[in-house]
PDB file of C-alpha atoms in Angstrom:
ATOM      1  CA  MET S   1     -11.580  18.503 -10.418  1.00 44.00           C
ATOM      2  CA  ALA S   2     -11.839  21.990  -8.894  1.00 47.00           C
ATOM      3  CA  THR S   3      -9.394  23.470 -11.382  1.00 47.00           C
ATOM      4  CA  ALA S   4     -11.510  22.232 -14.293  1.00 53.00           C
ATOM      5  CA  LYS S   5     -14.563  23.972 -12.823  1.00 50.00           C
ATOM      6  CA  TYR S   6     -12.563  27.164 -12.355  1.00 46.00           C
ATOM      7  CA  HIS S   7     -11.341  27.028 -15.967  1.00 51.00           C
ATOM      8  CA  ALA S   8     -14.887  26.452 -17.224  1.00 54.00           C
ATOM      9  CA  ASN S   9     -16.237  29.369 -15.178  1.00 51.00           C
ATOM     10  CA  THR S  10     -13.538  31.743 -16.359  1.00 50.00           C
ATOM     11  CA  ALA S  11     -13.111  30.611 -19.969  1.00 52.00           C
ATOM     12  CA  LEU S  12     -14.274  33.924 -21.413  1.00 49.00           C
ATOM     13  CA  LYS S  13     -12.318  36.116 -19.057  1.00 50.00           C
ATOM     14  CA  ARG S  14      -8.957  34.424 -18.686  1.00 52.00           C
ATOM     15  CA  ASN S  15      -6.766  35.618 -15.858  1.00 57.00           C
ATOM     16  CA  SER S  16      -3.338  34.210 -16.665  1.00 64.00           C
ATOM     17  CA  TYR S  17      -2.007  34.819 -13.132  1.00 55.00           C
ATOM     18  CA  TYR S  18      -4.588  32.484 -11.603  1.00 57.00           C
ATOM     19  CA  ASP S  19      -4.385  30.011 -14.485  1.00 66.00           C
ATOM     20  CA  VAL S  20      -0.650  29.617 -14.025  1.00 62.00           C
ATOM     21  CA  ALA S  21      -1.015  29.271 -10.253  1.00 62.00           C
ATOM     22  CA  LEU S  22      -3.755  26.655 -10.590  1.00 60.00           C
ATOM     23  CA  ASP S  23      -1.825  24.752 -13.254  1.00 66.00           C
ATOM     24  CA  GLU S  24       1.149  24.580 -10.887  1.00 63.00           C
ATOM     25  CA  LEU S  25      -1.066  23.373  -8.058  1.00 64.00           C
ATOM     26  CA  GLU S  26      -2.809  20.841 -10.281  1.00 66.00           C
ATOM     27  CA  GLU S  27       0.507  19.014 -10.727  1.00 60.00           C
ATOM     28  CA  CYS S  28       0.468  18.375  -6.980  1.00 63.00           C
ATOM     29  CA  LEU S  29      -3.165  17.329  -6.800  1.00 58.00           C
ATOM     30  CA  THR S  30      -3.598  15.209  -9.888  1.00 55.00           C
ATOM     31  CA  SER S  31      -3.581  11.504  -9.212  1.00 62.00           C
ATOM     32  CA  ALA S  32      -1.067   9.567 -11.261  1.00 62.00           C
ATOM     33  CA  SER S  33      -3.038   6.356 -10.905  1.00 70.00           C
ATOM     34  CA  THR S  34      -5.800   5.277 -13.206  1.00 80.00           C
ATOM     35  CA  ILE S  35      -9.016   3.545 -12.261  1.00 81.00           C
ATOM     36  CA  GLU S  36      -7.520   0.311 -13.575  1.00 83.00           C
ATOM     37  CA  GLN S  37      -4.492   0.708 -11.302  1.00 83.00           C
ATOM     38  CA  GLU S  38      -6.741   1.385  -8.317  1.00 82.00           C
ATOM     39  CA  VAL S  39      -8.805  -1.724  -9.064  1.00 85.00           C
ATOM     40  CA  ASP S  40      -5.620  -3.780  -9.415  1.00 86.00           C
ATOM     41  CA  ALA S  41      -4.351  -2.449  -6.081  1.00 86.00           C
ATOM     42  CA  LYS S  42      -7.648  -3.317  -4.391  1.00 90.00           C
ATOM     43  CA  GLU S  43      -7.601  -6.835  -5.833  1.00 92.00           C
ATOM     44  CA  LEU S  44      -3.997  -7.313  -4.693  1.00 92.00           C
ATOM     45  CA  SER S  45      -4.943  -6.084  -1.229  1.00 92.00           C
ATOM     46  CA  GLN S  46      -7.792  -8.597  -1.076  1.00 94.00           C
ATOM     47  CA  GLU S  47      -5.452 -11.386  -2.192  1.00 94.00           C
ATOM     48  CA  ILE S  48      -2.972 -10.469   0.548  1.00 94.00           C
ATOM     49  CA  ASP S  49      -5.851 -10.490   3.054  1.00 96.00           C
ATOM     50  CA  ARG S  50      -6.789 -14.014   1.913  1.00 96.00           C
ATOM     51  CA  PHE S  51      -3.172 -15.067   2.368  1.00 96.00           C
ATOM     52  CA  LEU S  52      -3.026 -13.558   5.854  1.00 97.00           C
ATOM     53  CA  ASP S  53      -6.229 -15.403   6.766  1.00 97.00           C
ATOM     54  CA  SER S  54      -4.454 -18.660   5.933  1.00 97.00           C
ATOM     55  CA  LEU S  55      -1.648 -18.006   8.450  1.00 97.00           C
ATOM     56  CA  ASP S  56      -1.661 -18.954  12.096  1.00 97.00           C
ATOM     57  CA  GLN S  57      -2.242 -16.048  14.480  1.00 97.00           C
ATOM     58  CA  GLU S  58       1.391 -15.589  15.534  1.00 97.00           C
ATOM     59  CA  SER S  59       2.642 -15.513  11.932  1.00 97.00           C
ATOM     60  CA  ARG S  60      -0.068 -13.025  11.024  1.00 97.00           C
ATOM     61  CA  VAL S  61       0.905 -10.820  13.993  1.00 96.00           C
ATOM     62  CA  MET S  62       4.562 -10.951  12.924  1.00 96.00           C
ATOM     63  CA  PHE S  63       3.751 -10.061   9.330  1.00 95.00           C
ATOM     64  CA  VAL S  64       1.457  -7.166  10.181  1.00 94.00           C
ATOM     65  CA  ALA S  65       3.781  -5.823  12.869  1.00 94.00           C
ATOM     66  CA  ARG S  66       6.722  -5.842  10.482  1.00 95.00           C
ATOM     67  CA  TYR S  67       5.145  -4.801   7.198  1.00 93.00           C
ATOM     68  CA  TRP S  68       2.228  -2.630   8.305  1.00 90.00           C
ATOM     69  CA  TYR S  69       3.553  -1.029  11.488  1.00 90.00           C
ATOM     70  CA  SER S  70       7.252  -1.268  10.521  1.00 91.00           C
ATOM     71  CA  ASP S  71       8.183  -2.722  13.893  1.00 92.00           C
ATOM     72  CA  SER S  72      11.773  -3.877  14.226  1.00 94.00           C
ATOM     73  CA  ILE S  73      12.669  -7.546  14.452  1.00 95.00           C
ATOM     74  CA  THR S  74      13.728  -6.913  18.059  1.00 96.00           C
ATOM     75  CA  GLU S  75      10.382  -5.315  18.964  1.00 96.00           C
ATOM     76  CA  ILE S  76       8.467  -8.208  17.461  1.00 96.00           C
ATOM     77  CA  ALA S  77      10.679 -10.775  19.195  1.00 98.00           C
ATOM     78  CA  LYS S  78      10.162  -9.087  22.567  1.00 98.00           C
ATOM     79  CA  ARG S  79       6.409  -8.866  22.073  1.00 97.00           C
ATOM     80  CA  LEU S  80       6.159 -12.530  21.114  1.00 98.00           C
ATOM     81  CA  ARG S  81       8.779 -13.655  23.647  1.00 98.00           C
ATOM     82  CA  THR S  82      11.032 -15.291  21.099  1.00 98.00           C
ATOM     83  CA  THR S  83      14.432 -14.682  19.539  1.00 98.00           C
ATOM     84  CA  ASN S  84      15.347 -12.235  16.787  1.00 97.00           C
ATOM     85  CA  ASN S  85      16.560 -15.151  14.702  1.00 98.00           C
ATOM     86  CA  ASN S  86      13.225 -16.946  15.068  1.00 98.00           C
ATOM     87  CA  VAL S  87      11.340 -13.854  13.895  1.00 96.00           C
ATOM     88  CA  SER S  88      13.719 -13.298  10.963  1.00 94.00           C
ATOM     89  CA  VAL S  89      13.476 -16.897   9.791  1.00 97.00           C
ATOM     90  CA  ARG S  90       9.688 -16.979  10.109  1.00 97.00           C
ATOM     91  CA  LEU S  91       9.274 -13.680   8.262  1.00 96.00           C
ATOM     92  CA  SER S  92      11.488 -14.993   5.480  1.00 94.00           C
ATOM     93  CA  ARG S  93       9.329 -18.114   5.194  1.00 96.00           C
ATOM     94  CA  ILE S  94       6.135 -16.039   5.264  1.00 96.00           C
ATOM     95  CA  ARG S  95       7.431 -13.814   2.452  1.00 95.00           C
ATOM     96  CA  SER S  96       8.268 -16.904   0.430  1.00 93.00           C
ATOM     97  CA  LYS S  97       4.770 -18.305   1.008  1.00 95.00           C
ATOM     98  CA  LEU S  98       3.238 -14.963   0.061  1.00 95.00           C
ATOM     99  CA  LYS S  99       5.222 -14.849  -3.162  1.00 94.00           C
ATOM    100  CA  ASN S 100       4.069 -18.383  -4.066  1.00 94.00           C
ATOM    101  CA  HIS S 101       0.477 -17.525  -3.136  1.00 95.00           C
ATOM    102  CA  LEU S 102       0.484 -14.417  -5.339  1.00 93.00           C
ATOM    103  CA  GLN S 103       2.084 -16.262  -8.240  1.00 94.00           C
ATOM    104  CA  LYS S 104      -0.593 -18.966  -8.043  1.00 95.00           C
ATOM    105  CA  ALA S 105      -3.203 -16.195  -8.048  1.00 94.00           C
ATOM    106  CA  GLY S 106      -1.758 -14.933 -11.321  1.00 92.00           C
ATOM    107  CA  TYR S 107       0.459 -12.072 -10.213  1.00 89.00           C
ATOM    108  CA  ASP S 108       3.773 -11.669 -12.038  1.00 86.00           C
ATOM    109  CA  LEU S 109       6.522 -11.079  -9.510  1.00 78.00           C
TER     110      LEU S 109
END
């Protein structure tokens, strides 16, 4: 990280003003996730992609519109020319299927 390079370059001539400022900034820039967490997130993302591939096109559109683009139920219903209730029920069923799919893939939910 840039702050580590700065600290290495200035180890002999410490300037506490800059050290304190960089330490404060480092709290904002340091990633809280580990490599293992990033790998897990990527694997989960790939598993969700596999699940989405198993859905029919309209269900996939509903899911992505709602959970990626945060479209409202009403917006989705208008786009797909169906009722709000139909969209709500289908999204509920899709979530249930996703949960089962992830559990079968070994994810603890």
